[in-house]
CSV table of C-alpha atoms in Angstrom, one decimal:
chain,number,residue,atom,x,y,z
A,1,MET,CA,21.8,80.5,-11.8
A,2,THR,CA,23.5,77.5,-9.7
A,3,ALA,CA,27.2,77.4,-8.1
A,4,ALA,CA,29.8,75.1,-10.9
A,5,LEU,CA,33.2,75.1,-10.8
A,6,LEU,CA,35.1,75.2,-14.3
A,7,VAL,CA,37.7,72.8,-14.4
A,8,GLY,CA,40.6,73.2,-16.7
A,9,THR,CA,42.3,70.4,-17.4
A,10,ARG,CA,45.2,68.7,-19.9
A,11,LYS,CA,42.8,67.8,-22.3
A,12,GLY,CA,40.0,70.1,-22.6
A,13,LEU,CA,37.3,71.7,-20.0
A,14,PHE,CA,34.9,70.5,-17.5
A,15,VAL,CA,31.8,71.9,-15.7
A,16,VAL,CA,31.7,70.2,-12.1
A,17,ARG,CA,28.4,70.6,-10.3
A,18,ASP,CA,27.2,68.0,-7.9
A,19,ASN,CA,27.4,65.0,-8.5
A,20,ASP,CA,27.0,65.9,-12.0
A,21,VAL,CA,30.4,66.1,-14.2
A,22,GLU,CA,30.0,67.8,-18.1
A,23,GLY,CA,32.9,67.8,-20.4
A,24,PRO,CA,35.3,67.8,-21.6
A,25,LEU,CA,34.9,70.6,-23.6
A,26,LEU,CA,37.5,71.7,-26.7
A,27,PRO,CA,38.8,68.1,-26.3
A,28,GLY,CA,42.3,68.4,-27.5
A,29,TRP,CA,43.1,72.1,-26.1
A,30,GLU,CA,45.4,72.3,-22.8
A,31,ILE,CA,43.1,74.9,-20.8
A,32,PHE,CA,45.0,76.5,-18.5
A,33,HIS,CA,42.3,79.0,-16.7
A,34,ALA,CA,38.4,79.2,-17.7
A,35,ILE,CA,36.2,82.3,-15.9
A,36,ALA,CA,32.8,83.2,-17.2
A,37,ARG,CA,31.0,86.2,-16.9
A,38,ASN,CA,27.5,87.6,-18.3
A,39,GLY,CA,26.7,84.2,-19.8
A,40,THR,CA,30.1,83.9,-21.9
A,41,LEU,CA,32.7,81.0,-20.3
A,42,TYR,CA,35.9,82.4,-21.8
A,43,ALA,CA,38.7,80.3,-21.8
A,44,ALA,CA,42.3,81.1,-21.6
A,45,ALA,CA,43.1,77.1,-24.8
A,46,ASN,CA,47.1,76.9,-25.5
A,47,ASN,CA,47.4,73.8,-28.8
A,48,TRP,CA,51.3,72.0,-28.5
A,49,VAL,CA,50.8,72.1,-31.5
A,50,TYR,CA,48.5,75.2,-33.5
A,51,GLY,CA,49.4,77.6,-30.3
A,52,ALA,CA,46.9,80.1,-27.8
A,53,THR,CA,44.5,81.5,-28.1
A,54,VAL,CA,41.2,82.6,-25.7
A,55,GLN,CA,37.9,80.6,-26.8
A,56,ARG,CA,34.7,81.8,-26.3
A,57,SER,CA,31.0,80.3,-26.0
A,58,THR,CA,28.1,81.7,-25.8
A,59,ASP,CA,26.0,78.7,-25.3
A,60,GLY,CA,27.7,77.2,-22.2
A,61,GLY,CA,30.5,75.7,-24.6
A,62,GLN,CA,29.0,73.8,-27.2
A,63,THR,CA,30.3,76.0,-29.7
A,64,TRP,CA,33.6,78.2,-29.3
A,65,GLU,CA,35.0,81.0,-31.0
A,66,ARG,CA,38.6,82.0,-30.8
A,67,SER,CA,40.2,85.1,-30.5
A,68,GLU,CA,41.7,86.8,-33.8
A,69,PRO,CA,45.8,86.1,-33.7
A,70,ILE,CA,47.4,87.8,-30.3
A,71,GLU,CA,50.5,89.5,-30.7
A,72,GLY,CA,53.3,87.7,-28.6
A,73,LEU,CA,51.1,84.7,-26.8
A,74,ALA,CA,53.0,81.6,-26.8
A,75,LYS,CA,50.6,80.4,-23.7
A,76,ALA,CA,47.6,81.8,-22.6
A,77,TRP,CA,47.7,81.9,-18.9
A,78,HIS,CA,44.8,83.9,-16.4
A,79,ILE,CA,42.1,86.0,-18.0
A,80,GLU,CA,40.8,88.5,-15.2
A,81,PRO,CA,37.7,90.5,-15.9
A,82,GLU,CA,37.2,94.2,-14.7
A,83,PRO,CA,34.2,94.8,-12.4
A,84,GLU,CA,32.4,96.5,-15.6
A,85,GLY,CA,33.4,96.5,-19.2
A,86,ALA,CA,37.5,95.1,-19.7
A,87,LEU,CA,38.9,91.8,-19.9
A,88,TRP,CA,42.5,90.8,-19.1
A,89,LEU,CA,44.8,88.1,-20.3
A,90,GLY,CA,48.1,87.2,-18.9
A,91,GLY,CA,50.4,85.0,-21.0
A,92,ASP,CA,53.6,83.8,-21.7
A,93,PRO,CA,56.1,85.0,-22.3
A,94,ALA,CA,55.3,88.4,-19.8
A,95,CYS,CA,52.9,89.3,-21.6
A,96,LEU,CA,49.3,91.5,-20.9
A,97,TYR,CA,46.8,92.3,-22.7
A,98,ARG,CA,43.5,93.9,-22.8
A,99,SER,CA,40.3,93.5,-24.7
A,100,GLU,CA,37.4,96.5,-24.7
A,101,ASP,CA,35.5,93.9,-27.1
A,102,GLY,CA,34.5,90.7,-25.1
A,103,GLY,CA,38.2,88.8,-26.0
A,104,VAL,CA,37.4,88.9,-29.8
A,105,THR,CA,40.7,90.7,-30.2
A,106,TRP,CA,43.4,92.0,-27.8
A,107,GLU,CA,45.9,95.0,-27.3
A,108,PRO,CA,49.4,93.4,-25.5
A,109,ASN,CA,49.7,96.5,-22.4
A,110,LEU,CA,53.3,98.0,-23.3
A,111,GLY,CA,53.7,99.0,-19.3
A,112,ILE,CA,54.4,95.3,-19.5
A,113,LEU,CA,55.9,94.2,-22.1
A,114,GLU,CA,58.3,96.8,-22.6
A,115,HIS,CA,59.5,97.3,-18.2
A,116,PRO,CA,62.7,98.3,-18.2
A,117,THR,CA,63.4,95.9,-16.0
A,118,ARG,CA,62.3,93.1,-18.6
A,119,ASP,CA,66.0,92.3,-19.3
A,120,ARG,CA,66.3,90.9,-15.9
A,121,TRP,CA,63.1,88.5,-15.8
A,122,ASN,CA,63.8,84.7,-16.5
A,123,PRO,CA,61.9,82.6,-17.0
A,124,GLY,CA,60.4,79.4,-14.6
A,125,ALA,CA,59.7,75.8,-15.2
A,126,GLY,CA,56.4,76.1,-16.3
A,127,GLY,CA,57.9,79.5,-18.8
A,128,LEU,CA,57.8,83.1,-18.5
A,129,THR,CA,54.4,83.9,-17.6
A,130,CYS,CA,51.9,86.2,-16.3
A,131,HIS,CA,49.5,84.7,-14.1
A,132,SER,CA,48.4,86.7,-11.7
A,133,ILE,CA,45.6,89.8,-12.3
A,134,GLN,CA,44.1,92.1,-9.3
A,135,LEU,CA,41.9,94.5,-10.3
A,136,THR,CA,41.7,96.6,-7.2
A,137,PRO,CA,39.9,100.0,-7.0
A,138,GLU,CA,42.3,101.2,-5.7
A,139,ALA,CA,45.2,99.4,-8.2
A,140,PHE,CA,45.4,97.4,-10.2
A,141,TYR,CA,48.4,94.6,-9.4
A,142,VAL,CA,50.1,91.8,-11.9
A,143,ALA,CA,52.4,89.0,-10.5
A,144,ILE,CA,54.7,87.0,-13.1
A,145,SER,CA,57.2,83.6,-12.5
A,146,ALA,CA,60.0,84.6,-12.2
A,147,ALA,CA,59.6,88.6,-12.6
A,148,GLY,CA,57.8,89.1,-9.5
A,149,ALA,CA,55.0,91.7,-8.6
A,150,PHE,CA,54.1,94.8,-10.1
A,151,ARG,CA,51.7,97.4,-9.0
A,152,SER,CA,49.9,100.1,-11.3
A,153,ASP,CA,48.4,103.3,-10.1
A,154,ASP,CA,47.6,104.6,-13.3
A,155,ALA,CA,45.1,101.5,-14.8
A,156,GLY,CA,47.9,99.4,-16.5
A,157,GLU,CA,50.1,102.1,-18.1
A,158,THR,CA,53.0,102.4,-15.4
A,159,TRP,CA,53.7,99.7,-13.4
A,160,THR,CA,55.9,99.7,-10.3
A,161,PRO,CA,57.7,96.2,-8.6
A,162,ILE,CA,56.5,95.6,-5.5
A,163,ASN,CA,58.6,93.1,-4.0
A,164,LYS,CA,60.5,94.5,-0.8
A,165,ASP,CA,61.8,91.8,1.6
A,166,VAL,CA,60.4,88.8,-1.4
A,167,ALA,CA,63.1,86.5,-1.2
A,168,ALA,CA,64.7,85.0,-4.6
A,169,ASP,CA,67.0,82.1,-2.9
A,170,PHE,CA,67.5,81.4,-6.3
A,171,MET,CA,69.5,84.6,-7.2
A,172,PRO,CA,73.5,85.4,-6.1
A,173,ASP,CA,70.9,88.6,-4.9
A,174,LYS,CA,68.7,87.2,-2.8
A,175,TYR,CA,66.1,89.9,-2.3
A,176,PRO,CA,66.3,92.2,-5.8
A,177,GLU,CA,64.0,94.4,-7.5
A,178,VAL,CA,63.1,92.3,-9.4
A,179,GLY,CA,63.1,88.7,-10.4
A,180,GLN,CA,61.2,86.3,-7.3
A,181,CYS,CA,59.4,83.8,-8.8
A,182,VAL,CA,55.6,84.6,-7.6
A,183,HIS,CA,53.4,81.3,-7.7
A,184,LYS,CA,50.3,83.2,-7.5
A,185,LEU,CA,48.8,87.2,-5.6
A,186,LEU,CA,45.5,87.9,-4.6
A,187,ALA,CA,44.1,91.0,-3.2
A,188,HIS,CA,41.5,90.7,-0.7
A,189,PRO,CA,38.4,92.0,-2.1
A,190,ALA,CA,36.6,94.0,0.9
A,191,LYS,CA,40.9,95.8,2.3
A,192,PRO,CA,42.3,97.7,0.6
A,193,GLY,CA,45.7,96.8,0.3
A,194,ARG,CA,46.1,93.6,2.0
A,195,LEU,CA,48.1,91.3,-0.6
A,196,TRP,CA,48.4,87.6,-0.4
A,197,GLN,CA,51.0,85.7,-2.0
A,198,GLN,CA,52.3,82.0,-2.7
A,199,ASN,CA,56.2,82.1,-3.7
A,200,HIS,CA,58.4,80.0,-4.7
A,201,CYS,CA,60.3,80.6,-1.7
A,202,GLY,CA,57.8,81.7,0.7
A,203,VAL,CA,54.0,83.2,1.5
A,204,TYR,CA,53.5,86.4,2.3
A,205,ARG,CA,51.1,89.3,3.2
A,206,SER,CA,51.5,92.9,2.2
A,207,ASP,CA,49.3,96.2,4.1
A,208,ASP,CA,50.4,98.5,2.0
A,209,ARG,CA,49.9,97.8,-2.0
A,210,GLY,CA,52.9,95.8,-1.6
A,211,ASP,CA,55.3,98.5,-0.7
A,212,THR,CA,56.4,96.1,1.9
A,213,TRP,CA,55.5,92.1,2.6
A,214,GLU,CA,55.9,90.1,5.7
A,215,ARG,CA,56.9,86.3,5.5
A,216,LEU,CA,54.9,84.2,6.8
A,217,ASP,CA,55.5,80.1,6.5
A,218,GLY,CA,57.2,79.6,9.5
A,219,ASN,CA,54.5,79.6,12.1
A,220,GLY,CA,52.9,75.9,11.5
A,221,LEU,CA,53.8,75.4,7.9
A,222,PRO,CA,55.5,72.2,6.6
A,223,SER,CA,57.0,73.8,3.9
A,224,ASP,CA,56.9,77.3,2.0
A,225,PHE,CA,56.5,76.3,-1.2
A,226,GLY,CA,53.3,75.6,-3.1
A,227,PHE,CA,51.4,77.4,-5.4
A,228,GLY,CA,47.0,78.4,-5.0
A,229,ILE,CA,46.6,80.5,-2.2
A,230,ALA,CA,42.7,81.0,-0.9
A,231,LEU,CA,41.6,83.4,0.7
A,232,ASP,CA,37.6,84.3,2.5
A,233,PRO,CA,36.0,87.6,1.4
A,234,ALA,CA,35.0,87.8,4.6
A,235,ASP,CA,37.7,88.1,7.2
A,236,PRO,CA,41.2,89.0,5.9
A,237,ASP,CA,42.8,87.6,8.5
A,238,VAL,CA,41.8,84.4,7.1
A,239,ALA,CA,43.7,82.8,4.2
A,240,TYR,CA,44.3,78.7,2.9
A,241,VAL,CA,47.4,77.5,1.4
A,242,ILE,CA,48.7,74.0,0.6
A,243,PRO,CA,51.4,73.3,1.3
A,244,GLU,CA,54.5,71.1,-1.3
A,245,GLN,CA,58.0,69.5,-0.1
A,246,SER,CA,60.6,71.5,-2.2
A,247,GLY,CA,60.5,72.9,-5.8
A,248,GLU,CA,62.1,70.3,-6.6
A,249,VAL,CA,59.9,67.8,-5.6
A,250,ARG,CA,56.7,69.0,-5.4
A,251,VAL,CA,54.4,67.1,-4.3
A,252,THR,CA,52.3,67.2,-0.8
A,253,THR,CA,54.0,67.4,2.1
A,254,GLU,CA,54.3,63.6,4.4
A,255,GLY,CA,52.4,62.2,1.7
A,256,GLN,CA,49.5,64.1,3.0
A,257,LEU,CA,46.7,66.7,1.1
A,258,ARG,CA,46.4,69.2,3.3
A,259,VAL,CA,45.2,72.4,3.0
A,260,PHE,CA,46.5,75.0,5.7
A,261,ARG,CA,44.7,77.4,7.3
A,262,THR,CA,45.3,80.7,8.9
A,263,GLU,CA,42.4,82.9,10.8
A,264,ASP,CA,45.3,85.6,12.3
A,265,GLY,CA,46.6,87.3,8.8
A,266,GLY,CA,49.7,84.6,9.0
A,267,ALA,CA,50.7,84.0,12.1
A,268,SER,CA,49.8,81.0,12.9
A,269,TRP,CA,48.7,78.6,10.7
A,270,GLU,CA,46.8,74.4,11.6
A,271,SER,CA,46.1,71.5,8.6
A,272,TRP,CA,42.3,72.4,7.9
A,273,SER,CA,41.7,68.4,6.5
A,274,ASP,CA,39.0,67.1,7.8
A,275,GLY,CA,37.7,64.6,4.5
A,276,LEU,CA,40.9,65.1,2.6
A,277,PRO,CA,42.7,62.0,1.2
A,278,ALA,CA,44.9,60.4,4.6
A,279,GLN,CA,47.3,59.2,1.3
A,280,ALA,CA,48.1,61.5,-1.5
A,281,TRP,CA,50.9,62.3,-3.5
A,282,THR,CA,50.4,65.3,-5.2
A,283,GLY,CA,50.2,68.5,-6.7
A,284,VAL,CA,47.5,71.6,-7.3
A,285,LEU,CA,48.4,74.1,-9.8
A,286,ARG,CA,48.8,77.6,-9.3
A,287,GLU,CA,45.6,78.5,-11.1
A,288,ALA,CA,43.7,75.8,-9.6
A,289,THR,CA,42.4,77.1,-6.2
A,290,SER,CA,39.2,78.6,-6.1
A,291,PHE,CA,37.2,80.6,-3.4
A,292,ASP,CA,33.7,82.3,-2.8
A,293,ALA,CA,31.6,83.3,0.6
A,294,ASP,CA,31.1,79.5,1.1
A,295,GLY,CA,34.2,77.9,0.5
A,296,VAL,CA,37.5,76.8,-0.9
A,297,TYR,CA,37.9,74.4,-4.2
A,298,PHE,CA,40.7,72.9,-5.1
A,299,GLY,CA,41.8,70.4,-8.3
A,300,THR,CA,44.4,68.2,-8.5
A,301,GLN,CA,47.2,67.2,-10.9
A,302,SER,CA,46.0,63.9,-10.4
A,303,GLY,CA,42.8,64.6,-11.4
A,304,SER,CA,40.2,65.3,-8.3
A,305,VAL,CA,38.2,68.0,-7.8
A,306,PHE,CA,37.6,69.3,-4.1
A,307,SER,CA,35.4,71.5,-1.7
A,308,SER,CA,34.9,72.0,1.7
A,309,ARG,CA,31.0,73.8,1.4
A,310,GLY,CA,29.7,71.3,4.0
A,311,GLY,CA,32.9,70.0,4.9
A,312,TRP,CA,36.1,68.4,2.4
A,313,ARG,CA,34.7,66.4,-0.7
A,314,GLU,CA,35.4,64.9,-3.6
A,315,LEU,CA,33.2,66.4,-6.7
A,316,ALA,CA,34.9,64.8,-9.1
A,317,SER,CA,37.9,61.8,-9.6
A,318,GLN,CA,40.2,60.8,-12.2
A,319,LEU,CA,39.9,63.7,-14.7
A,320,PRO,CA,42.9,65.2,-16.9
A,321,THR,CA,45.8,67.0,-15.1
A,322,ILE,CA,44.2,69.4,-13.5
A,323,CYS,CA,44.9,73.1,-14.5
A,324,SER,CA,42.9,75.4,-12.9
A,325,VAL,CA,39.8,75.8,-10.7
A,326,GLU,CA,37.5,78.3,-10.6
A,327,VAL,CA,34.0,79.0,-9.0
A,328,THR,CA,31.8,80.2,-10.5
A,329,GLU,CA,27.4,81.1,-11.4
A,330,LEU,CA,26.2,79.4,-14.4
B,1,MET,CA,39.1,72.8,-58.0
B,2,ILE,CA,42.1,71.6,-54.5
B,3,ALA,CA,40.5,69.7,-51.6
B,4,VAL,CA,42.4,70.7,-48.3
B,5,VAL,CA,41.6,68.0,-45.6
B,6,LEU,CA,41.9,68.3,-42.2
B,7,PRO,CA,42.7,66.6,-39.4
B,8,SER,CA,40.2,66.6,-36.1
B,9,LEU,CA,40.5,69.0,-34.0
B,10,LEU,CA,41.3,71.8,-37.1
B,11,ALA,CA,38.1,71.0,-37.8
B,12,THR,CA,36.1,70.7,-35.1
B,13,GLN,CA,37.6,74.1,-34.7
B,14,ALA,CA,36.1,75.7,-38.1
B,15,GLY,CA,32.8,74.4,-37.8
B,16,GLY,CA,32.7,71.2,-38.2
B,17,ARG,CA,34.2,70.6,-41.8
B,18,LYS,CA,36.5,68.3,-42.0
B,19,ARG,CA,36.9,68.8,-46.2
B,20,PHE,CA,37.5,72.3,-48.5
B,21,GLU,CA,37.3,73.6,-52.2
B,22,VAL,CA,39.5,75.9,-53.3
B,23,ASP,CA,40.9,77.1,-56.7
B,24,GLU,CA,44.0,79.1,-55.3
B,25,PRO,CA,47.7,78.9,-57.0
B,26,THR,CA,49.8,77.3,-54.0
B,27,VAL,CA,49.7,75.6,-50.2
B,28,GLU,CA,49.9,79.4,-48.7
B,29,ALA,CA,46.8,80.2,-50.3
B,30,ALA,CA,45.2,77.3,-49.9
B,31,LEU,CA,45.8,77.4,-46.7
B,32,HIS,CA,45.2,80.7,-45.8
B,33,ALA,CA,41.9,80.6,-47.9
B,34,LEU,CA,40.6,78.6,-44.5
B,35,PRO,CA,38.7,79.1,-41.5
B,36,VAL,CA,41.5,78.2,-38.8
B,37,ALA,CA,44.7,79.5,-41.2
B,38,ASP,CA,45.7,80.9,-37.7
B,39,LEU,CA,46.3,77.8,-36.2
B,40,ILE,CA,47.9,76.7,-39.1
B,41,PHE,CA,50.6,79.5,-39.0
B,42,ASP,CA,51.5,81.3,-36.5
B,43,ASN,CA,51.9,84.8,-35.9
B,44,SER,CA,54.5,86.1,-38.5
B,45,GLY,CA,53.6,84.2,-40.9
B,46,ASN,CA,55.5,81.2,-40.7
B,47,LEU,CA,53.8,77.7,-40.7
B,48,ARG,CA,53.4,76.0,-37.2
B,49,PRO,CA,56.6,73.4,-36.6
B,50,LEU,CA,54.3,70.9,-35.8
B,51,VAL,CA,51.7,71.1,-38.6
B,52,ASN,CA,52.7,68.9,-41.7
B,53,VAL,CA,51.6,70.0,-45.1
B,54,TYR,CA,50.9,66.7,-47.8
B,55,VAL,CA,49.8,67.2,-51.6
B,56,ASP,CA,49.9,64.5,-52.7
B,57,GLY,CA,51.1,62.2,-49.8
B,58,THR,CA,54.3,64.0,-51.1
B,59,ASP,CA,55.5,66.7,-47.3
B,60,VAL,CA,56.1,70.7,-49.1
B,61,ARG,CA,58.7,71.2,-46.7
B,62,GLU,CA,60.4,68.3,-49.8
B,63,ALA,CA,59.1,70.6,-52.7
B,64,ASP,CA,58.8,74.2,-52.3
B,65,GLY,CA,57.4,75.0,-49.1
B,66,VAL,CA,54.1,77.1,-48.6
B,67,HIS,CA,55.3,78.4,-51.8
B,68,THR,CA,54.4,74.5,-53.3
B,69,ALA,CA,52.2,75.3,-56.1
B,70,LEU,CA,49.5,73.4,-57.1
B,71,ARG,CA,47.0,72.1,-60.2
B,72,ASP,CA,42.9,70.9,-60.3
B,73,GLY,CA,42.5,68.6,-59.0
B,74,GLN,CA,45.4,68.0,-56.7
B,75,THR,CA,44.8,66.7,-52.5
B,76,VAL,CA,45.9,69.2,-49.6
B,77,ARG,CA,46.2,67.3,-46.2
B,78,VAL,CA,46.9,69.3,-42.5
B,79,VAL,CA,48.4,66.3,-40.5
B,80,ALA,CA,49.3,67.6,-36.6
B,81,ALA,CA,53.3,66.5,-36.6
B,82,VAL,CA,53.2,62.7,-34.2
B,83,ALA,CA,54.4,63.0,-31.0
B,84,GLY,CA,54.0,63.5,-27.1
B,85,GLY,CA,52.4,61.7,-24.8
């Protein structure tokens, strides 16, 4: 078993290791996210002609099987495993599924599908996408663009909006109950109740399971806008974001590809970018940032993959537009 | 028998098989007999809008759609719409 990056792109899935790029697997499919679990690869796969599915492979990507048709799924966005057992799938339009048979069949989550606030949810540029699923011992969390973040205290049966103090600057009511455009939500793996989110309107941290949020982007970040966010599993006060210039422009700020790091819970941020390109006009999509105990990893819309292990360096370049990066053991 | 010919991406999803022989009365039945029927039809059972189907060179949308009747010896071709980049 060695560390590898599963890199989903507009033109298939790549497996990136030090000095080695394998792929494309699933050529012709847009891979919005991919994971490995117990020796099986799972890919949230979309095709502009043939629709959305979850592909799975038990032979390292040489052959694949599709899920049985998934009711109501227009785009497959994110696959998240429970520590033991089931898989979860988030998709467009604002749909959440659970599979108890290893991704063969998927059951829709009625708590999201029939949520009483659903008529107030609106699609963003990427659709009405359920893209963040965090399954922690104390609660489950999902985030949807643009519906906001939700918490379940009953293993997914019901979902409570957790968007207090989170801005929705694009709406008449700037602080509604729902409708916020979360770009990525993560729960810290070692500190129960600590959540981070990169939002369309700022970077936020919560220490009470999302009941309240503190906005953090006025403390050294060049922009409040971005998509991905990464954490340090050993230090809950550390987080990483890759700012982009505004929702209208959506390109790296000041022509530089920079990762910003906080070591004090978001009270201050500093550029942590030695080794990254001095000039770059690109972007990093919401699923294209990953982390483990050894580093942070991300892929750009211009097809480059970077790793911070031993200092920032480029592991791959000239790939198709990168949709997702997931560090794993293969 | 009816021959059904798939484009390369569907053939890959069908285990690498590009050509099938079926004995079915309609286009709909012939396509549902394939292991990639879920990619050709949406969850409501409708032909996906960017999937074109030809019977001996004629677009089935110019005939009776997926209900177009088939007879022995005909060839059904599935073609993805030409669009995008």
